[in-house]
Each structure stands twice: as C-alpha cells, then as structure tokens.
PDB file of C-alpha atoms in Angstrom:
ATOM      1  CA  MET A1392     -37.446  13.694   5.227  1.00  0.00           C
ATOM      2  CA  ILE A1393     -38.720  16.802   2.996  1.00  0.00           C
ATOM      3  CA  ALA A1394     -37.455  19.982   5.083  1.00  0.00           C
ATOM      4  CA  LYS A1395     -40.795  23.087   5.063  1.00  0.00           C
ATOM      5  CA  GLU A1396     -39.205  26.413   5.854  1.00  0.00           C
ATOM      6  CA  LYS A1397     -40.388  25.443  10.037  1.00  0.00           C
ATOM      7  CA  ASP A1398     -37.525  23.317   9.962  1.00  0.00           C
ATOM      8  CA  PHE A1399     -34.180  25.892   7.905  1.00  0.00           C
ATOM      9  CA  ALA A1400     -32.995  26.739  11.219  1.00  0.00           C
ATOM     10  CA  ASP A1401     -32.804  23.759  13.011  1.00  0.00           C
ATOM     11  CA  LEU A1402     -30.992  22.037  10.358  1.00  0.00           C
ATOM     12  CA  ARG A1403     -28.769  24.794  10.094  1.00  0.00           C
ATOM     13  CA  LYS A1404     -27.914  25.083  13.985  1.00  0.00           C
ATOM     14  CA  ALA A1405     -27.247  20.979  13.528  1.00  0.00           C
ATOM     15  CA  GLY A1406     -24.958  21.680  10.950  1.00  0.00           C
ATOM     16  CA  LYS A1407     -22.594  24.352  12.339  1.00  0.00           C
ATOM     17  CA  MET A1408     -22.935  22.521  16.123  1.00  0.00           C
ATOM     18  CA  LEU A1409     -21.213  19.461  13.446  1.00  0.00           C
ATOM     19  CA  ALA A1410     -18.729  21.948  11.542  1.00  0.00           C
ATOM     20  CA  HIS A1411     -17.478  22.215  14.322  1.00  0.00           C
ATOM     21  CA  VAL A1412     -16.571  19.754  15.922  1.00  0.00           C
ATOM     22  CA  LEU A1413     -15.348  18.255  13.186  1.00  0.00           C
ATOM     23  CA  ARG A1414     -12.615  21.113  12.332  1.00  0.00           C
ATOM     24  CA  GLU A1415     -11.331  20.369  15.843  1.00  0.00           C
ATOM     25  CA  LEU A1416     -11.204  16.897  15.341  1.00  0.00           C
ATOM     26  CA  VAL A1417      -9.465  17.414  12.203  1.00  0.00           C
ATOM     27  CA  VAL A1418      -6.809  19.363  14.277  1.00  0.00           C
ATOM     28  CA  MET A1419      -6.613  16.308  17.040  1.00  0.00           C
ATOM     29  CA  THR A1420      -5.613  14.659  14.508  1.00  0.00           C
ATOM     30  CA  LYS A1421      -2.133  14.106  14.530  1.00  0.00           C
ATOM     31  CA  VAL A1422       0.834  11.644  14.645  1.00  0.00           C
ATOM     32  CA  GLY A1423       0.330  10.061  18.252  1.00  0.00           C
ATOM     33  CA  VAL A1424      -3.274  11.096  19.093  1.00  0.00           C
ATOM     34  CA  THR A1425      -5.417   7.424  19.517  1.00  0.00           C
ATOM     35  CA  THR A1426      -8.409   6.743  17.675  1.00  0.00           C
ATOM     36  CA  ALA A1427     -10.436   6.504  20.684  1.00  0.00           C
ATOM     37  CA  GLU A1428      -8.694  10.187  21.523  1.00  0.00           C
ATOM     38  CA  LEU A1429     -10.753  11.623  18.590  1.00  0.00           C
ATOM     39  CA  ASP A1430     -14.037   9.760  19.546  1.00  0.00           C
ATOM     40  CA  LEU A1431     -13.881  10.783  23.052  1.00  0.00           C
ATOM     41  CA  ALA A1432     -13.142  14.297  22.301  1.00  0.00           C
ATOM     42  CA  ALA A1433     -16.169  14.344  19.477  1.00  0.00           C
ATOM     43  CA  GLU A1434     -18.508  13.138  22.148  1.00  0.00           C
ATOM     44  CA  ARG A1435     -17.664  15.661  24.329  1.00  0.00           C
ATOM     45  CA  MET A1436     -18.063  18.484  21.972  1.00  0.00           C
ATOM     46  CA  ILE A1437     -21.828  17.146  20.726  1.00  0.00           C
ATOM     47  CA  LYS A1438     -22.507  17.157  24.791  1.00  0.00           C
ATOM     48  CA  GLU A1439     -21.520  19.647  24.978  1.00  0.00           C
ATOM     49  CA  PHE A1440     -23.520  21.518  22.521  1.00  0.00           C
ATOM     50  CA  ASP A1441     -26.376  20.384  24.213  1.00  0.00           C
ATOM     51  CA  ALA A1442     -26.684  18.000  20.757  1.00  0.00           C
ATOM     52  CA  VAL A1443     -27.035  14.396  20.578  1.00  0.00           C
ATOM     53  CA  PRO A1444     -24.020  11.782  19.366  1.00  0.00           C
ATOM     54  CA  VAL A1445     -26.174   9.705  16.657  1.00  0.00           C
ATOM     55  CA  PHE A1446     -23.384   7.074  15.577  1.00  0.00           C
ATOM     56  CA  LEU A1447     -23.511   5.981  19.130  1.00  0.00           C
ATOM     57  CA  GLY A1448     -25.551   2.805  19.658  1.00  0.00           C
ATOM     58  CA  TYR A1449     -27.099   2.794  16.700  1.00  0.00           C
ATOM     59  CA  LYS A1450     -27.649  -0.498  15.417  1.00  0.00           C
ATOM     60  CA  PRO A1451     -29.026  -0.227  11.190  1.00  0.00           C
ATOM     61  CA  GLU A1452     -31.260  -3.151   9.760  1.00  0.00           C
ATOM     62  CA  GLY A1453     -28.534  -6.765   9.858  1.00  0.00           C
ATOM     63  CA  SER A1454     -26.543  -5.459  11.996  1.00  0.00           C
ATOM     64  CA  PRO A1455     -25.526  -8.161  15.145  1.00  0.00           C
ATOM     65  CA  THR A1456     -24.140  -5.773  17.603  1.00  0.00           C
ATOM     66  CA  PRO A1457     -24.465  -1.113  18.037  1.00  0.00           C
ATOM     67  CA  TYR A1458     -22.167   0.766  17.079  1.00  0.00           C
ATOM     68  CA  PRO A1459     -20.574   0.989  20.156  1.00  0.00           C
ATOM     69  CA  ALA A1460     -18.661   4.994  19.423  1.00  0.00           C
ATOM     70  CA  SER A1461     -19.800   8.399  18.563  1.00  0.00           C
ATOM     71  CA  LEU A1462     -17.319   8.754  15.644  1.00  0.00           C
ATOM     72  CA  CYS A1463     -16.207   6.462  12.805  1.00  0.00           C
ATOM     73  CA  VAL A1464     -12.276   6.264  12.709  1.00  0.00           C
ATOM     74  CA  SER A1465     -11.101   4.428   8.962  1.00  0.00           C
ATOM     75  CA  ILE A1466      -7.423   4.851   8.323  1.00  0.00           C
ATOM     76  CA  ASN A1467      -5.605   4.075   4.956  1.00  0.00           C
ATOM     77  CA  ASP A1468      -7.102   1.035   3.263  1.00  0.00           C
ATOM     78  CA  GLU A1469     -10.043   0.758   6.055  1.00  0.00           C
ATOM     79  CA  VAL A1470     -12.935   3.040   3.751  1.00  0.00           C
ATOM     80  CA  VAL A1471     -15.984   3.489   6.480  1.00  0.00           C
ATOM     81  CA  HIS A1472     -17.476   2.639  10.036  1.00  0.00           C
ATOM     82  CA  GLY A1473     -13.894   1.631  11.128  1.00  0.00           C
ATOM     83  CA  ILE A1474     -14.060   2.010  15.229  1.00  0.00           C
ATOM     84  CA  PRO A1475     -12.233   4.337  17.628  1.00  0.00           C
ATOM     85  CA  HIS A1476      -9.096   2.242  20.533  1.00  0.00           C
ATOM     86  CA  GLU A1477      -7.106   3.337  22.699  1.00  0.00           C
ATOM     87  CA  THR A1478      -4.871   0.499  20.612  1.00  0.00           C
ATOM     88  CA  VAL A1479      -5.181   1.419  17.642  1.00  0.00           C
ATOM     89  CA  VAL A1480      -1.743   4.925  17.519  1.00  0.00           C
ATOM     90  CA  ILE A1481      -2.453   7.576  14.185  1.00  0.00           C
ATOM     91  CA  GLN A1482       1.252   7.231  12.269  1.00  0.00           C
ATOM     92  CA  ASP A1483       2.767   9.390  10.511  1.00  0.00           C
ATOM     93  CA  GLY A1484       2.015   8.996   6.620  1.00  0.00           C
ATOM     94  CA  ASP A1485      -2.011   7.867   7.557  1.00  0.00           C
ATOM     95  CA  VAL A1486      -4.846   8.716   5.451  1.00  0.00           C
ATOM     96  CA  VAL A1487      -7.181   8.960   8.026  1.00  0.00           C
ATOM     97  CA  SER A1488     -11.358   9.210   7.072  1.00  0.00           C
ATOM     98  CA  LEU A1489     -13.774  10.899  10.398  1.00  0.00           C
ATOM     99  CA  ASP A1490     -17.342  10.720   9.512  1.00  0.00           C
ATOM    100  CA  LEU A1491     -19.174  12.199  12.136  1.00  0.00           C
ATOM    101  CA  GLY A1492     -23.716  12.594  13.086  1.00  0.00           C
ATOM    102  CA  LEU A1493     -25.698  14.109  14.984  1.00  0.00           C
ATOM    103  CA  SER A1494     -29.125  15.193  16.350  1.00  0.00           C
ATOM    104  CA  TYR A1495     -30.306  19.191  17.312  1.00  0.00           C
ATOM    105  CA  ASN A1496     -33.701  18.982  17.827  1.00  0.00           C
ATOM    106  CA  GLY A1497     -34.617  15.717  16.390  1.00  0.00           C
ATOM    107  CA  TYR A1498     -32.965  16.649  12.794  1.00  0.00           C
ATOM    108  CA  PHE A1499     -30.030  14.572  11.687  1.00  0.00           C
ATOM    109  CA  VAL A1500     -26.932  16.080  10.461  1.00  0.00           C
ATOM    110  CA  ASP A1501     -23.842  13.508   9.122  1.00  0.00           C
ATOM    111  CA  ALA A1502     -20.928  15.341   7.782  1.00  0.00           C
ATOM    112  CA  ALA A1503     -16.854  13.224   7.124  1.00  0.00           C
ATOM    113  CA  ARG A1504     -13.243  14.609   6.293  1.00  0.00           C
ATOM    114  CA  THR A1505     -10.449  12.786   5.506  1.00  0.00           C
ATOM    115  CA  VAL A1506      -6.300  13.890   6.932  1.00  0.00           C
ATOM    116  CA  ALA A1507      -3.302  14.438   5.994  1.00  0.00           C
ATOM    117  CA  VAL A1508      -1.695  12.807   8.579  1.00  0.00           C
ATOM    118  CA  GLY A1509       2.103  14.663   8.346  1.00  0.00           C
ATOM    119  CA  GLU A1510       4.357  14.081   5.576  1.00  0.00           C
ATOM    120  CA  VAL A1511       2.484  11.767   2.909  1.00  0.00           C
ATOM    121  CA  ASP A1512       3.424  11.062  -0.346  1.00  0.00           C
ATOM    122  CA  SER A1513       2.328  12.638  -3.079  1.00  0.00           C
ATOM    123  CA  ALA A1514      -0.301   9.356  -4.542  1.00  0.00           C
ATOM    124  CA  ALA A1515      -2.371  10.368  -0.756  1.00  0.00           C
ATOM    125  CA  GLN A1516      -1.955  13.860  -2.139  1.00  0.00           C
ATOM    126  CA  LEU A1517      -4.306  13.586  -5.239  1.00  0.00           C
ATOM    127  CA  LEU A1518      -6.447  10.592  -3.289  1.00  0.00           C
ATOM    128  CA  LEU A1519      -8.214  13.710  -1.326  1.00  0.00           C
ATOM    129  CA  ILE A1520      -7.766  16.401  -3.704  1.00  0.00           C
ATOM    130  CA  ALA A1521      -9.624  14.519  -5.930  1.00  0.00           C
ATOM    131  CA  THR A1522     -12.318  13.284  -3.779  1.00  0.00           C
ATOM    132  CA  LYS A1523     -12.884  16.630  -2.120  1.00  0.00           C
ATOM    133  CA  GLU A1524     -13.311  17.271  -6.231  1.00  0.00           C
ATOM    134  CA  ALA A1525     -15.697  15.035  -5.825  1.00  0.00           C
ATOM    135  CA  LEU A1526     -17.683  16.449  -3.106  1.00  0.00           C
ATOM    136  CA  ASP A1527     -18.458  19.863  -4.781  1.00  0.00           C
ATOM    137  CA  ALA A1528     -18.875  18.203  -7.467  1.00  0.00           C
ATOM    138  CA  ALA A1529     -21.726  16.138  -6.343  1.00  0.00           C
ATOM    139  CA  ILE A1530     -22.636  18.998  -4.533  1.00  0.00           C
ATOM    140  CA  LYS A1531     -23.538  21.101  -7.285  1.00  0.00           C
ATOM    141  CA  ALA A1532     -25.466  18.309  -9.323  1.00  0.00           C
ATOM    142  CA  ALA A1533     -27.779  18.064  -6.833  1.00  0.00           C
ATOM    143  CA  LYS A1534     -30.673  20.082  -7.817  1.00  0.00           C
ATOM    144  CA  VAL A1535     -34.689  20.126  -8.026  1.00  0.00           C
ATOM    145  CA  GLY A1536     -35.823  18.380 -10.028  1.00  0.00           C
ATOM    146  CA  GLY A1537     -32.265  16.374 -10.732  1.00  0.00           C
ATOM    147  CA  TYR A1538     -31.592  12.013  -9.535  1.00  0.00           C
ATOM    148  CA  THR A1539     -30.045  10.883  -7.719  1.00  0.00           C
ATOM    149  CA  GLY A1540     -27.639   9.404 -10.309  1.00  0.00           C
ATOM    150  CA  ASP A1541     -26.589  13.400 -11.116  1.00  0.00           C
ATOM    151  CA  ILE A1542     -25.133  13.169  -7.967  1.00  0.00           C
ATOM    152  CA  GLY A1543     -22.860   9.480  -8.768  1.00  0.00           C
ATOM    153  CA  ALA A1544     -22.234  10.810 -12.132  1.00  0.00           C
ATOM    154  CA  ALA A1545     -20.282  14.063 -11.003  1.00  0.00           C
ATOM    155  CA  THR A1546     -18.135  11.865  -8.819  1.00  0.00           C
ATOM    156  CA  VAL A1547     -18.084   9.286 -12.021  1.00  0.00           C
ATOM    157  CA  GLU A1548     -16.001  12.343 -13.865  1.00  0.00           C
ATOM    158  CA  VAL A1549     -13.590  13.661 -11.726  1.00  0.00           C
ATOM    159  CA  ALA A1550     -12.641   9.190 -11.011  1.00  0.00           C
ATOM    160  CA  THR A1551     -12.563   8.985 -13.817  1.00  0.00           C
ATOM    161  CA  LYS A1552     -10.318  12.269 -14.534  1.00  0.00           C
ATOM    162  CA  TYR A1553      -7.576  11.314 -11.721  1.00  0.00           C
ATOM    163  CA  LYS A1554      -7.360   8.039 -12.439  1.00  0.00           C
ATOM    164  CA  LEU A1555      -9.198   6.637  -9.242  1.00  0.00           C
ATOM    165  CA  GLY A1556     -11.354   3.878  -7.901  1.00  0.00           C
ATOM    166  CA  ILE A1557     -14.938   4.974  -6.776  1.00  0.00           C
ATOM    167  CA  VAL A1558     -15.715   2.316  -3.746  1.00  0.00           C
ATOM    168  CA  GLU A1559     -18.660   0.049  -4.046  1.00  0.00           C
ATOM    169  CA  ASP A1560     -22.112  -1.174  -3.600  1.00  0.00           C
ATOM    170  CA  LEU A1561     -21.826   2.562  -0.634  1.00  0.00           C
ATOM    171  CA  GLY A1562     -22.600   6.071  -1.033  1.00  0.00           C
ATOM    172  CA  GLY A1563     -24.828   9.254  -0.165  1.00  0.00           C
ATOM    173  CA  HIS A1564     -28.640   8.916   1.668  1.00  0.00           C
ATOM    174  CA  ALA A1565     -30.898  11.292   3.299  1.00  0.00           C
ATOM    175  CA  VAL A1566     -31.068  12.089   6.198  1.00  0.00           C
ATOM    176  CA  GLY A1567     -33.267  15.309   8.356  1.00  0.00           C
ATOM    177  CA  ARG A1568     -35.243  12.839  10.599  1.00  0.00           C
ATOM    178  CA  ALA A1569     -32.214  10.319  10.942  1.00  0.00           C
ATOM    179  CA  VAL A1570     -28.952   8.745  10.773  1.00  0.00           C
ATOM    180  CA  HIS A1571     -29.974   7.178   6.784  1.00  0.00           C
ATOM    181  CA  GLU A1572     -33.525   7.933   5.532  1.00  0.00           C
ATOM    182  CA  LYS A1573     -34.184   6.267   1.507  1.00  0.00           C
ATOM    183  CA  PRO A1574     -32.922   7.150  -0.889  1.00  0.00           C
ATOM    184  CA  PHE A1575     -29.877   6.232  -1.022  1.00  0.00           C
ATOM    185  CA  ILE A1576     -27.060   8.284  -3.490  1.00  0.00           C
ATOM    186  CA  ALA A1577     -25.271   5.644  -4.787  1.00  0.00           C
ATOM    187  CA  ASN A1578     -21.602   6.929  -5.977  1.00  0.00           C
ATOM    188  CA  ASP A1579     -21.513   5.602  -9.688  1.00  0.00           C
ATOM    189  CA  GLY A1580     -24.610   6.634 -10.610  1.00  0.00           C
ATOM    190  CA  VAL A1581     -26.199   7.148 -14.598  1.00  0.00           C
ATOM    191  CA  ALA A1582     -27.167  10.920 -15.076  1.00  0.00           C
ATOM    192  CA  GLY A1583     -31.459  10.587 -15.299  1.00  0.00           C
ATOM    193  CA  GLU A1584     -31.375   8.000 -13.655  1.00  0.00           C
ATOM    194  CA  GLY A1585     -32.606   7.113  -9.843  1.00  0.00           C
ATOM    195  CA  ASP A1586     -34.399   9.317  -7.391  1.00  0.00           C
ATOM    196  CA  LYS A1587     -36.054  12.344  -8.251  1.00  0.00           C
ATOM    197  CA  LEU A1588     -34.896  15.227  -6.161  1.00  0.00           C
ATOM    198  CA  LEU A1589     -37.215  16.522  -4.275  1.00  0.00           C
ATOM    199  CA  GLU A1590     -36.961  20.821  -3.050  1.00  0.00           C
ATOM    200  CA  GLY A1591     -36.414  20.600   0.619  1.00  0.00           C
ATOM    201  CA  HIS A1592     -34.658  17.278   0.829  1.00  0.00           C
ATOM    202  CA  VAL A1593     -32.130  16.571   3.060  1.00  0.00           C
ATOM    203  CA  LEU A1594     -28.967  14.633   1.881  1.00  0.00           C
ATOM    204  CA  ALA A1595     -25.822  13.412   3.638  1.00  0.00           C
ATOM    205  CA  ILE A1596     -23.728  13.546  -0.035  1.00  0.00           C
ATOM    206  CA  GLU A1597     -20.409  11.526   0.572  1.00  0.00           C
ATOM    207  CA  PRO A1598     -18.058  10.383  -1.544  1.00  0.00           C
ATOM    208  CA  MET A1599     -15.364   7.436  -1.504  1.00  0.00           C
ATOM    209  CA  LEU A1600     -12.775   7.113  -4.031  1.00  0.00           C
ATOM    210  CA  CYS A1601     -10.027   4.505  -4.033  1.00  0.00           C
ATOM    211  CA  GLU A1602      -6.805   4.011  -5.400  1.00  0.00           C
ATOM    212  CA  GLY A1603      -6.986   0.639  -7.166  1.00  0.00           C
ATOM    213  CA  ARG A1604      -9.942  -1.779  -7.048  1.00  0.00           C
ATOM    214  CA  GLY A1605     -13.543  -0.706  -5.440  1.00  0.00           C
ATOM    215  CA  ALA A1606     -14.465  -3.899  -3.997  1.00  0.00           C
ATOM    216  CA  ILE A1607     -15.137  -4.092  -0.327  1.00  0.00           C
ATOM    217  CA  ILE A1608     -14.877  -6.860   2.720  1.00  0.00           C
ATOM    218  CA  LEU A1609     -16.197  -5.987   6.230  1.00  0.00           C
ATOM    219  CA  ASP A1610     -13.614  -6.612   8.180  1.00  0.00           C
ATOM    220  CA  ARG A1611     -13.965  -9.262  11.275  1.00  0.00           C
ATOM    221  CA  ASP A1612     -15.583  -6.038  13.519  1.00  0.00           C
ATOM    222  CA  GLN A1613     -18.918  -6.657  11.394  1.00  0.00           C
ATOM    223  CA  TRP A1614     -18.621  -2.786  11.423  1.00  0.00           C
ATOM    224  CA  THR A1615     -15.412  -1.907   9.509  1.00  0.00           C
ATOM    225  CA  TYR A1616     -15.600  -2.067   5.407  1.00  0.00           C
ATOM    226  CA  ARG A1617     -11.969  -2.705   3.967  1.00  0.00           C
ATOM    227  CA  MET A1618     -10.754  -2.758   0.688  1.00  0.00           C
ATOM    228  CA  GLU A1619     -10.275  -5.759  -0.879  1.00  0.00           C
ATOM    229  CA  ASP A1620      -7.009  -4.689  -2.729  1.00  0.00           C
ATOM    230  CA  GLY A1621      -5.384  -2.854   0.777  1.00  0.00           C
ATOM    231  CA  LYS A1622      -5.119  -0.296  -0.765  1.00  0.00           C
ATOM    232  CA  ARG A1623      -6.594   3.756   0.640  1.00  0.00           C
ATOM    233  CA  ALA A1624      -9.950   5.516   0.314  1.00  0.00           C
ATOM    234  CA  ALA A1625     -10.815   8.664   1.677  1.00  0.00           C
ATOM    235  CA  HIS A1626     -14.419   9.952   1.636  1.00  0.00           C
ATOM    236  CA  PHE A1627     -15.352  13.266   2.660  1.00  0.00           C
ATOM    237  CA  GLU A1628     -19.468  14.460   2.983  1.00  0.00           C
ATOM    238  CA  ASP A1629     -21.446  17.115   4.113  1.00  0.00           C
ATOM    239  CA  THR A1630     -25.116  17.903   4.546  1.00  0.00           C
ATOM    240  CA  VAL A1631     -27.013  19.786   2.074  1.00  0.00           C
ATOM    241  CA  ILE A1632     -30.936  21.192   1.230  1.00  0.00           C
ATOM    242  CA  LEU A1633     -31.621  20.664  -1.491  1.00  0.00           C
ATOM    243  CA  THR A1634     -33.294  24.351  -1.899  1.00  0.00           C
ATOM    244  CA  LYS A1635     -35.109  25.860  -5.871  1.00  0.00           C
ATOM    245  CA  ASN A1636     -31.719  28.493  -5.067  1.00  0.00           C
ATOM    246  CA  GLY A1637     -29.873  24.837  -5.383  1.00  0.00           C
ATOM    247  CA  PRO A1638     -28.381  23.094  -3.367  1.00  0.00           C
ATOM    248  CA  GLU A1639     -27.754  24.840   0.820  1.00  0.00           C
ATOM    249  CA  ILE A1640     -24.573  23.519   2.771  1.00  0.00           C
ATOM    250  CA  LEU A1641     -25.345  22.505   6.505  1.00  0.00           C
ATOM    251  CA  THR A1642     -22.377  21.208   7.494  1.00  0.00           C
ATOM    252  CA  ARG A1643     -19.462  24.045   6.206  1.00  0.00           C
TER     253      ARG A1643
END
C-alpha cells in the first residue's frame, strides 16, 4: 500500500500496540520459560487490544500448512519462523528471536527483537549489537526517491564492519494491508539498485546477521529456517512509513 494521511493514525496505533507486546515478551524471555508460554502471552495481549495476530493461520503461497502460532520464536541457529512448543524451554545463554505481526482496523505491522538470555558469550553480545545497528542504519537509508538496494547496502556495510555474515535469501518487505507485500527488500542489496522507494511506502525492514556463512536450510517442520552451518543468527525488525521528512518508525 501507499499510505495517505488518513491511514497514518491507525498505522501508528497498530505500531504502538505491537511495540508494547514485544516489550512485554522481551521481559518474559527468561531461562525456564517455554516458547509456547510466550506465544500464548502474545496472542492474549494482541486480542486485549482488539487487534488480530496475523501470523496465526497464515499460509503463504508454497507453504504446505498454515502457520500454527501467533509468534515466531527462533533460537540460536534458527533464523526465522520457529514454531513455539510446550517442550521447547529457553536455556541460559540462548539467543532468542521474537517475531510478531498484528493488524488493527485492517492495517498490518510487523516487528522483531532478539534477546540474549542469561549469561551469553561475547560473540553473541556482538552479534546482537551489530544486528541492531544494522537495523538502525537500514532504516536511515530508507528515503523517498531512493531504492530498496540502498537499504540492503546499509546492512552490508554494518555486517562487513563487524566481520559477520548476512543471512541469504531472506529479507524485508512492504506491509500495510497484508502480512507481506511487494517490494521485497534484500539484506545484501546494492545501493542505487532495486525498486524505487515512494512517499507513503510502509516497509518492514529486517536485517538478519549471522556468525558464519549465510546459507540457510528449511527444517522438517517446513517453517523454521536454520543456518546451514549451525552457527547463531540474530534478527531485528521495525515497520516504518516513508515520509518526505524521512522514515517514521511505527513499532518502537
């Protein structure tokens, strides 16, 4: 969608709701908590806002089954779309990605945070610092009149600075009236290339960095993407509106 002024109020409300839920989930993400507990909490909080958890039952083209939860919880070598389960218990030292989307009055927003649980090593701390920095740089690069490649190029610059890999084949996307809209935003973009960025574009910008090579594999559950080399990854995401004065972040 191309957002107009009439759309901004509901998009902002949706973004504040999602930011609140993610803040609460980050606090809950502790040793001994199951990923199913996090999922149930996310669904409950979203519904308390009279909003809709949009990942629950989502079935994109090519997926054999609908996604069975409201929240994606991906741990360590898992990158995205980890399915919560009552048998998956968060451990000391885990790197946990929380990815969540909701809709309010028909407007969709999407965001993610990665949490270092308990005593994590310095490499994990660096991975999270770098990925968050990549998100901030990517958002700053999202300017009206620019290109999707500018966003990815900003991610590449930060990954190179920290000597980290970029997760292959996954990236950001437009959002607003659906869970995923075009254009796709590759995290390994080239400045000046890709789709033109327009005033009113609503974008979910989501850099994913990793400790090793960027290759991923799809797990047997047909949803969870893991790093092929078994090393850890991190994922941060915010939804923004592109305005003539720069990107407005909705989900913080």
